Short mmCIF file of C-alpha atoms and ligand atoms in Angstrom, two decimals:
data_model
loop_
_atom_site.label_atom_id
_atom_site.label_comp_id
_atom_site.label_asym_id
_atom_site.label_seq_id
_atom_site.Cartn_x
_atom_site.Cartn_y
_atom_site.Cartn_z
CA MET H 1218 90.00 111.11 70.21
CA LYS H 1219 92.87 111.58 67.77
CA ASN H 1220 95.92 112.64 69.75
CA MET H 1221 96.06 110.73 72.99
CA LEU H 1222 98.51 111.48 75.76
CA VAL H 1223 99.16 108.33 77.77
CA THR H 1224 101.09 108.98 80.98
CA GLY H 1225 103.15 106.20 82.55
CA GLY H 1226 102.98 104.12 79.39
CA CYS H 1227 106.31 102.39 80.06
CA GLY H 1228 104.96 100.80 83.23
CA PHE H 1229 103.04 97.57 83.56
CA ILE H 1230 99.44 98.52 82.77
CA GLY H 1231 100.30 101.52 80.58
CA ALA H 1232 102.48 99.41 78.28
CA ASN H 1233 99.78 96.75 77.99
CA PHE H 1234 97.21 99.46 77.27
CA ILE H 1235 99.23 101.10 74.48
CA ARG H 1236 99.86 97.67 72.97
CA TYR H 1237 96.12 96.90 73.10
CA LEU H 1238 95.14 100.32 71.75
CA LEU H 1239 97.41 100.15 68.71
CA GLU H 1240 97.26 96.43 67.97
CA LYS H 1241 93.71 95.42 68.78
CA SER H 1242 91.31 98.28 69.42
CA ASP H 1243 89.37 100.47 66.99
CA PHE H 1244 91.33 103.58 68.05
CA ASP H 1245 92.82 105.07 64.87
CA GLY H 1246 94.69 108.08 66.25
CA SER H 1247 98.19 108.60 67.66
CA VAL H 1248 99.64 107.97 71.09
CA VAL H 1249 102.15 110.18 72.85
CA ASN H 1250 103.56 108.23 75.77
CA VAL H 1251 105.13 110.41 78.45
CA ASP H 1252 107.01 108.58 81.17
CA CYS H 1253 109.90 109.72 83.32
CA LEU H 1254 111.22 106.13 83.65
CA THR H 1255 111.38 105.42 87.34
CA TYR H 1256 112.57 101.97 88.42
CA ALA H 1257 109.14 100.71 87.21
CA GLY H 1258 109.22 102.24 83.74
CA ASN H 1259 110.96 100.44 80.93
CA PRO H 1260 110.71 101.63 77.29
CA GLU H 1261 111.88 98.17 76.19
CA ASN H 1262 108.34 97.05 77.05
CA LEU H 1263 107.25 98.84 73.86
CA SER H 1264 110.32 98.68 71.63
CA ASP H 1265 108.52 96.59 68.99
CA ILE H 1266 105.55 98.98 69.06
CA GLU H 1267 107.90 101.89 68.38
CA GLU H 1268 109.19 100.06 65.29
CA ARG H 1269 105.82 98.85 64.03
CA PHE H 1270 103.86 102.08 64.50
CA PRO H 1271 106.36 104.86 63.71
CA ASP H 1272 103.58 107.22 62.58
CA ARG H 1273 101.21 106.53 65.45
CA TYR H 1274 103.43 106.11 68.49
CA ILE H 1275 105.90 108.46 70.06
CA PHE H 1276 107.73 108.20 73.35
CA VAL H 1277 108.76 111.29 75.30
CA LYS H 1278 110.84 110.96 78.44
CA GLY H 1279 109.27 113.46 80.79
CA ASP H 1280 107.98 114.01 84.29
CA ILE H 1281 104.28 114.84 84.68
CA CYS H 1282 105.26 117.20 87.50
CA TYR H 1283 107.34 119.36 85.12
CA LYS H 1284 104.83 122.05 84.15
CA GLU H 1285 106.63 123.82 81.29
CA GLY H 1286 107.64 120.58 79.57
CA MET H 1287 104.16 119.11 79.83
CA ALA H 1288 102.61 122.37 78.58
CA ARG H 1289 104.84 122.23 75.48
CA LEU H 1290 103.86 118.66 74.90
CA PHE H 1291 100.10 119.42 75.08
CA ASN H 1292 100.67 122.18 72.58
CA ASP H 1293 103.09 120.50 70.16
CA TYR H 1294 101.04 117.32 69.82
CA GLU H 1295 97.63 119.02 70.00
CA ILE H 1296 96.56 116.62 72.72
CA ASP H 1297 92.80 116.07 72.80
CA THR H 1298 92.63 113.03 75.09
CA VAL H 1299 94.50 112.04 78.25
CA CYS H 1300 94.72 108.56 79.71
CA HIS H 1301 96.53 108.99 83.00
CA PHE H 1302 98.37 105.97 84.42
CA ALA H 1303 101.59 107.56 85.71
CA ALA H 1304 101.96 106.94 89.41
CA GLU H 1305 104.06 105.46 92.13
CA SER H 1306 102.15 102.22 92.50
CA HIS H 1307 103.67 99.94 95.13
CA VAL H 1308 102.13 99.99 98.62
CA ASP H 1309 105.28 98.67 100.38
CA ARG H 1310 107.37 101.47 98.88
CA SER H 1311 104.81 104.05 99.99
CA ILE H 1312 105.23 102.86 103.58
CA VAL H 1313 109.01 103.30 103.47
CA GLY H 1314 109.07 106.50 101.40
CA PRO H 1315 105.77 108.31 100.89
CA ALA H 1316 107.18 111.58 99.45
CA ALA H 1317 107.39 110.41 95.82
CA PHE H 1318 103.77 109.23 96.06
CA ILE H 1319 102.58 112.66 97.14
CA GLN H 1320 104.60 114.32 94.40
CA THR H 1321 103.67 112.17 91.41
CA ASN H 1322 100.23 110.91 92.38
CA ILE H 1323 98.83 114.17 93.76
CA VAL H 1324 100.95 117.06 92.43
CA GLY H 1325 101.50 115.34 89.07
CA THR H 1326 97.77 114.73 88.61
CA PHE H 1327 97.00 118.32 89.60
CA ASN H 1328 99.51 119.56 87.03
CA LEU H 1329 97.90 117.49 84.27
CA LEU H 1330 94.42 118.66 85.24
CA GLU H 1331 95.53 122.28 85.05
CA LEU H 1332 96.97 121.70 81.58
CA ALA H 1333 93.83 119.90 80.51
CA ARG H 1334 91.80 122.88 81.75
CA LYS H 1335 94.01 125.30 79.81
CA ASN H 1336 93.46 123.20 76.68
CA GLN H 1337 89.78 122.61 77.41
CA GLY H 1338 88.61 123.86 74.01
CA ARG H 1339 90.32 120.90 72.39
CA LEU H 1340 90.01 118.36 75.18
CA GLU H 1341 87.61 115.48 74.62
CA LEU H 1342 88.44 113.37 77.65
CA PHE H 1343 90.67 113.10 80.71
CA HIS H 1344 90.52 109.49 81.87
CA HIS H 1345 92.03 108.84 85.30
CA ILE H 1346 93.18 105.36 86.30
CA SER H 1347 92.66 104.61 89.96
CA THR H 1348 92.43 101.74 92.38
CA ASP H 1349 89.98 99.92 94.62
CA GLU H 1350 92.39 100.60 97.51
CA VAL H 1351 90.87 104.07 97.94
CA PHE H 1352 87.85 102.39 99.58
CA GLY H 1353 89.89 100.89 102.44
CA SER H 1354 89.30 97.41 103.78
CA LEU H 1355 86.23 95.16 103.80
CA GLY H 1356 85.16 92.63 106.42
CA LYS H 1357 84.08 89.12 105.43
CA GLU H 1358 80.97 90.38 103.62
CA GLY H 1359 80.17 93.06 101.05
CA TYR H 1360 81.69 94.69 97.99
CA PHE H 1361 83.04 98.09 97.00
CA THR H 1362 80.59 99.93 94.76
CA GLU H 1363 80.96 103.34 93.12
CA GLU H 1364 79.01 104.73 96.11
CA THR H 1365 81.34 103.34 98.80
CA ALA H 1366 82.92 106.09 100.93
CA TYR H 1367 86.66 106.59 100.54
CA LYS H 1368 88.75 105.33 103.49
CA PRO H 1369 92.33 104.83 102.27
CA ASN H 1370 94.79 103.20 104.66
CA SER H 1371 98.25 103.48 103.08
CA PRO H 1372 100.17 106.51 101.83
CA TYR H 1373 99.75 105.01 98.34
CA SER H 1374 95.97 104.69 98.55
CA ALA H 1375 95.63 108.08 100.27
CA SER H 1376 97.57 109.70 97.42
CA LYS H 1377 95.37 107.97 94.83
CA ALA H 1378 92.24 109.03 96.74
CA ALA H 1379 93.45 112.64 96.69
CA SER H 1380 94.00 112.45 92.94
CA ASP H 1381 90.53 110.96 92.36
CA HIS H 1382 88.98 113.83 94.34
CA LEU H 1383 90.87 116.38 92.27
CA VAL H 1384 89.71 114.82 89.00
CA ARG H 1385 86.11 114.78 90.17
CA ALA H 1386 86.39 118.38 91.39
CA TYR H 1387 87.62 119.52 87.96
CA TYR H 1388 84.50 118.00 86.43
CA LYS H 1389 82.19 119.66 88.94
CA THR H 1390 83.93 123.03 89.02
CA TYR H 1391 85.24 123.48 85.49
CA ASP H 1392 83.12 121.01 83.55
CA LEU H 1393 86.27 119.22 82.41
CA PRO H 1394 85.22 116.05 80.55
CA VAL H 1395 86.53 113.33 82.86
CA THR H 1396 85.98 109.67 83.63
CA ILE H 1397 87.55 107.70 86.49
CA SER H 1398 88.04 103.96 86.88
CA ASN H 1399 88.82 102.14 90.14
CA CYS H 1400 90.31 98.76 89.52
CA SER H 1401 91.35 95.68 91.50
CA ASN H 1402 94.74 93.89 91.47
CA ASN H 1403 96.13 93.46 87.96
CA TYR H 1404 98.46 90.71 86.84
CA GLY H 1405 99.98 89.64 83.52
CA PRO H 1406 102.97 90.38 81.25
CA TYR H 1407 105.48 93.18 82.04
CA GLN H 1408 104.61 93.57 85.74
CA PHE H 1409 107.61 94.63 87.79
CA PRO H 1410 108.60 91.64 89.93
CA GLU H 1411 108.03 93.35 93.26
CA LYS H 1412 104.27 92.68 93.16
CA LEU H 1413 102.84 89.44 94.54
CA LEU H 1414 102.27 87.40 91.38
CA PRO H 1415 105.50 87.96 89.43
CA LEU H 1416 107.53 87.76 92.63
CA MET H 1417 106.00 84.41 93.58
CA ILE H 1418 106.26 83.03 90.02
CA LEU H 1419 109.96 83.84 89.77
CA ASN H 1420 110.86 82.77 93.31
CA ALA H 1421 108.91 79.52 93.02
CA PHE H 1422 110.54 78.79 89.65
CA GLU H 1423 113.99 79.40 91.11
CA GLY H 1424 113.35 77.54 94.38
CA LYS H 1425 113.61 80.67 96.54
CA PRO H 1426 111.49 81.41 99.64
CA LEU H 1427 107.95 82.70 99.03
CA PRO H 1428 107.34 85.47 101.58
CA VAL H 1429 103.64 85.58 102.49
CA TYR H 1430 102.67 88.50 104.73
CA GLY H 1431 100.89 87.78 108.05
CA ASP H 1432 98.61 84.75 107.99
CA GLY H 1433 98.20 84.84 104.21
CA LEU H 1434 94.43 85.17 104.52
CA ASN H 1435 94.16 88.69 103.10
CA VAL H 1436 91.86 88.68 100.10
CA ARG H 1437 92.33 90.44 96.77
CA ASP H 1438 90.33 90.41 93.53
CA TRP H 1439 92.55 89.58 90.53
CA LEU H 1440 92.13 91.03 87.05
CA TYR H 1441 94.12 89.96 84.00
CA VAL H 1442 95.71 93.10 82.59
CA ARG H 1443 94.23 92.65 79.09
CA ASP H 1444 90.75 92.72 80.64
CA HIS H 1445 91.67 95.95 82.40
CA CYS H 1446 92.73 97.45 79.06
CA THR H 1447 89.45 96.54 77.34
CA ALA H 1448 87.54 98.01 80.28
CA ILE H 1449 89.46 101.29 80.12
CA TRP H 1450 88.89 101.65 76.39
CA THR H 1451 85.18 100.83 76.81
CA ILE H 1452 84.86 103.55 79.45
CA MET H 1453 86.83 106.06 77.41
CA LYS H 1454 84.60 105.52 74.40
CA ASN H 1455 81.20 105.12 75.99
CA GLY H 1456 81.45 106.11 79.66
CA LYS H 1457 79.39 109.03 80.85
CA ARG H 1458 81.53 112.10 81.49
CA GLY H 1459 81.87 112.89 85.19
CA GLU H 1460 81.24 109.26 86.20
CA THR H 1461 83.29 106.67 88.04
CA TYR H 1462 83.36 102.98 87.08
CA ASN H 1463 84.61 100.05 89.15
CA ILE H 1464 86.55 97.33 87.32
CA GLY H 1465 87.16 93.84 88.71
CA GLY H 1466 87.78 90.25 87.75
CA ASP H 1467 85.19 88.52 89.94
CA THR H 1468 88.00 86.36 91.29
CA GLU H 1469 88.33 86.94 95.03
CA MET H 1470 91.13 84.85 96.47
CA GLU H 1471 93.19 84.59 99.67
CA ASN H 1472 96.86 85.38 99.08
CA ILE H 1473 98.04 81.99 100.27
CA ARG H 1474 95.72 80.26 97.79
CA ILE H 1475 97.12 82.33 94.91
CA VAL H 1476 100.65 81.40 95.95
CA GLU H 1477 99.69 77.73 96.19
CA MET H 1478 98.11 77.88 92.71
CA VAL H 1479 101.36 79.24 91.29
CA CYS H 1480 103.33 76.48 93.05
CA ASP H 1481 101.04 73.71 91.83
CA ILE H 1482 101.05 74.91 88.21
CA LEU H 1483 104.85 75.16 88.20
CA ASP H 1484 105.12 71.67 89.76
CA GLU H 1485 103.08 70.34 86.82
CA LEU H 1486 105.08 72.07 84.08
CA PRO H 1487 108.10 70.58 82.33
CA VAL H 1488 110.38 73.20 83.86
CA PRO H 1489 113.36 71.85 85.82
CA LYS H 1490 111.62 69.67 88.42
CA ARG H 1491 112.21 70.08 92.14
CA ASP H 1492 112.30 67.00 94.34
CA TYR H 1493 109.80 68.65 96.74
CA PRO H 1494 106.44 70.39 96.21
CA ARG H 1495 107.01 74.11 95.70
CA ARG H 1496 104.40 74.88 98.39
CA GLU H 1497 107.16 74.02 100.86
CA LEU H 1498 108.89 77.26 99.85
CA VAL H 1499 106.16 79.38 101.54
CA GLU H 1500 107.41 81.40 104.50
CA PHE H 1501 104.97 83.41 106.56
CA VAL H 1502 106.71 86.72 107.29
CA LYS H 1503 105.98 89.89 109.28
CA ASP H 1504 102.76 91.54 108.12
CA ARG H 1505 102.64 94.75 106.08
CA PRO H 1506 101.74 97.71 108.39
CA GLY H 1507 98.10 98.73 107.89
CA HIS H 1508 97.56 95.70 105.63
CA ASP H 1509 94.00 95.85 104.22
CA ARG H 1510 92.23 92.59 104.94
CA ARG H 1511 89.88 92.19 102.04
CA TYR H 1512 89.09 93.86 98.73
CA ALA H 1513 86.10 92.81 96.62
CA ILE H 1514 84.69 94.86 93.85
CA ASP H 1515 81.22 95.19 92.40
CA PHE H 1516 81.47 96.18 88.73
CA THR H 1517 77.77 95.76 87.89
CA LYS H 1518 77.60 99.36 86.67
CA LEU H 1519 80.26 98.75 84.03
CA THR H 1520 78.53 95.56 82.90
CA GLU H 1521 75.00 96.92 82.87
CA GLU H 1522 75.70 100.36 81.42
CA LEU H 1523 78.58 99.62 79.06
CA GLY H 1524 78.37 95.85 78.50
CA TRP H 1525 81.88 95.03 79.71
CA MET H 1526 82.82 91.71 81.34
CA PRO H 1527 86.23 90.20 82.13
CA GLU H 1528 87.14 87.34 79.78
CA GLU H 1529 90.07 85.64 81.49
CA SER H 1530 89.53 83.13 84.29
CA LEU H 1531 91.97 83.28 87.18
CA GLU H 1532 93.50 79.91 86.40
CA SER H 1533 93.97 80.59 82.67
CA GLY H 1534 95.31 84.08 83.41
CA ILE H 1535 97.83 82.75 85.90
CA ARG H 1536 98.93 80.03 83.47
CA LYS H 1537 99.45 82.64 80.72
CA THR H 1538 101.34 84.87 83.13
CA ILE H 1539 103.62 82.05 84.28
CA LYS H 1540 104.34 81.17 80.66
CA TRP H 1541 105.14 84.81 79.85
CA TYR H 1542 107.66 85.10 82.70
CA LEU H 1543 109.31 81.79 81.82
CA ASP H 1544 109.50 82.75 78.13
CA ASN H 1545 110.93 86.19 78.88
CA GLN H 1546 113.87 85.40 81.13
CA GLU H 1547 116.03 88.00 79.44
CA TRP H 1548 113.52 90.74 80.29
CA VAL H 1549 113.34 89.42 83.85
CA ASP H 1550 117.14 89.41 84.21
CA ARG H 1551 117.51 92.93 82.86
CA VAL H 1552 114.74 94.28 85.09
CA ARG H 1553 115.89 92.50 88.22
CA SER H 1554 119.57 93.36 87.79
CA GLY H 1555 118.74 96.98 87.00
CA GLU H 1556 120.63 96.55 83.71
CA TYR H 1557 117.82 98.26 81.79
CA GLN H 1558 118.43 101.37 83.91
CA SER H 1559 121.98 101.63 82.53
CA TRP H 1560 120.52 101.30 79.05
CA ILE H 1561 118.03 104.11 79.83
CA LYS H 1562 120.92 106.25 81.06
CA GLU H 1563 122.78 105.67 77.79
CA GLN H 1564 119.70 106.42 75.70
CA TYR H 1565 118.24 109.32 77.64
CA GLY H 1566 121.09 110.67 79.75
CA GLN H 1567 119.49 110.10 83.12
CA ALA H 1568 118.32 106.90 84.76
CA ASP H 1569 115.48 108.22 86.91
CA CYS H 1570 112.95 111.06 87.24
P1 LIG F 892 103.84 100.85 87.40
O1 LIG F 892 104.53 101.23 88.66
O2 LIG F 892 104.18 99.57 86.73
O3 LIG F 892 104.06 102.00 86.31
C1 LIG F 892 103.99 103.35 86.61
C2 LIG F 892 104.64 104.12 85.47
O4 LIG F 892 104.55 105.54 85.76
C3 LIG F 892 106.13 103.82 85.29
O5 LIG F 892 106.42 103.62 83.93
C4 LIG F 892 106.82 105.06 85.82
O6 LIG F 892 108.08 105.31 85.22
C5 LIG F 892 105.79 106.14 85.48
N1 LIG F 892 105.92 107.32 86.34
C6 LIG F 892 106.04 107.36 87.68
N2 LIG F 892 106.18 108.64 88.09
C7 LIG F 892 106.11 109.43 86.99
C8 LIG F 892 106.18 110.81 86.77
N3 LIG F 892 106.34 111.68 87.77
N4 LIG F 892 106.11 111.28 85.50
C9 LIG F 892 105.96 110.41 84.45
N5 LIG F 892 105.91 109.08 84.61
C10 LIG F 892 105.98 108.59 85.86
O7 LIG F 892 102.30 100.95 87.72
P2 LIG F 892 101.06 100.10 87.16
O8 LIG F 892 100.90 98.91 87.99
O9 LIG F 892 101.21 100.00 85.71
O10 LIG F 892 99.88 101.11 87.52
C11 LIG F 892 99.45 102.09 86.58
C12 LIG F 892 98.28 102.86 87.19
O11 LIG F 892 97.23 101.97 87.50
C13 LIG F 892 98.62 103.59 88.48
O12 LIG F 892 97.95 104.82 88.47
C14 LIG F 892 98.05 102.68 89.57
O13 LIG F 892 97.70 103.43 90.70
C15 LIG F 892 96.83 102.12 88.86
N6 LIG F 892 96.38 100.79 89.32
C16 LIG F 892 97.26 99.75 89.35
C17 LIG F 892 96.79 98.48 89.71
C18 LIG F 892 97.70 97.28 89.75
O14 LIG F 892 97.27 96.22 90.20
N7 LIG F 892 98.95 97.37 89.28
C19 LIG F 892 95.44 98.32 90.05
C20 LIG F 892 94.59 99.42 90.02
C21 LIG F 892 95.07 100.66 89.63
O1 LIG F 893 94.06 96.69 94.52
C1 LIG F 893 94.72 97.40 93.53
C2 LIG F 893 96.18 97.60 93.93
O2 LIG F 893 96.81 96.33 93.76
C3 LIG F 893 96.89 98.65 93.08
O3 LIG F 893 96.29 99.90 93.31
C4 LIG F 893 98.38 98.71 93.43
O4 LIG F 893 99.05 99.61 92.56
C5 LIG F 893 98.97 97.32 93.26
O5 LIG F 893 100.32 97.33 93.67
C6 LIG F 893 98.18 96.31 94.09
O6 LIG F 893 98.35 96.56 95.49
P1 LIG F 893 98.55 95.37 96.54
O7 LIG F 893 99.21 95.90 97.74
O8 LIG F 893 97.29 94.62 96.74
O9 LIG F 893 99.55 94.43 95.67
P2 LIG F 893 100.82 93.56 96.08
O10 LIG F 893 101.16 92.75 94.89
O11 LIG F 893 101.89 94.38 96.70
O12 LIG F 893 100.22 92.63 97.20
C7 LIG F 893 99.11 91.76 96.96
C8 LIG F 893 98.80 91.05 98.27
O13 LIG F 893 99.87 90.14 98.55
C9 LIG F 893 98.72 91.96 99.46
O14 LIG F 893 97.73 91.48 100.35
C10 LIG F 893 100.09 91.87 100.11
C11 LIG F 893 100.51 90.45 99.80
N1 LIG F 893 101.96 90.22 99.60
C12 LIG F 893 102.63 91.03 98.73
C13 LIG F 893 103.98 90.83 98.50
C14 LIG F 893 104.74 91.73 97.56
C15 LIG F 893 102.59 89.18 100.25
O15 LIG F 893 101.97 88.44 101.03
N2 LIG F 893 103.93 88.98 100.03
C16 LIG F 893 104.66 89.77 99.19
O16 LIG F 893 105.90 89.56 99.03
#
């Protein structure tokens, strides 16, 4: 693995992964990050990396659905490894506007697979990043394993399920060297503040309402993003080609409890104090349509076969995440105001895909 194409590397997990790969891992090759910079992609997330690794990191603004451009890129950079993050990732947005999810998550993945197939002689690995949401919803008991049948419930999860099936089919049909990982809810630095944790941290800090969907008793498993990155790299290096690996944090939690944890930690910190407990900011709002009740993930296979375990506890991970958002107010302001999009327009001529 010398010339790695990372797709969607300006988004939350992709940016953390590139940072991990270049700063901390034993990868010694180069990274080509292709990202078309949707509202969720921000090259500022990696501006220091661009400066510190000028020979090993290159950013290309490009859409994975654009066949000719992506073909040139495979050729010019002699890509031998793909780590595919690029996606529309937010469930609420997929409910309001599913078309972009079909285009990027399904057609975009298909396009990359075709290019990987055309470059198969050189290709060492196509790693596909997916989600536990493809398995649908659990009752009170049980866990998703790699054998659980797919039963996606949102346009987002259905589009990710379709892409997983395509990746698997390219292994079976064309012997393309692939691995797939299905991961639970990530949190940590650089997450766009539309997702539960950054939204609640910022609203609670600012004394704004905390909108909790339905009764707040939906359960998610939370994984600190750095742990996700180490898991991906472990799978890429040592995972068996053609296999799927579940990744989780072993931290099942009801949404309302997560929100209360955030409130309590902020109440303790020497940030401007409020004269009421932040829990009082919680507002139960209309539920998300098709809202999956519970996700819980069994990642025994990854532990037993490849020796990976998450390192961060939920409490320490949330504390670190809160600190990151409070220390990076400028980033938050630019992302929330959309100011970074004007900067992208100046730099790259167009603000969106
Ligand atoms: P994100 O929305 O923060 O980032 C997605 C990135 O993809 C953005 O930089 C965006 O500009 C880019 N992108 C979108 N469409 C593109 C296109 N057509 N061409 C090129 N780039 C494009 O998402 P994330 O949370 O970092 O998720 C990354 C991947 O991990 C996704 O595949 C997602 O399904 C998966 N995943 C996410 C989580 C989570 O909790 N966030 C959990 C499991 C799996
Ligand atoms: O499980 C992995 C998935 O986790 C990833 O595949 C997705 O890309 C990622 O967005 C995430 O999906 P969720 O829908 O679980 O994440 P979200 O942060 O949107 O919501 C987490 C839970 O919190 C969910 O039960 C809905 C609830 N929620 C969310 C928001 C934004 C609220 O109660 N209020 C909110 O304002």
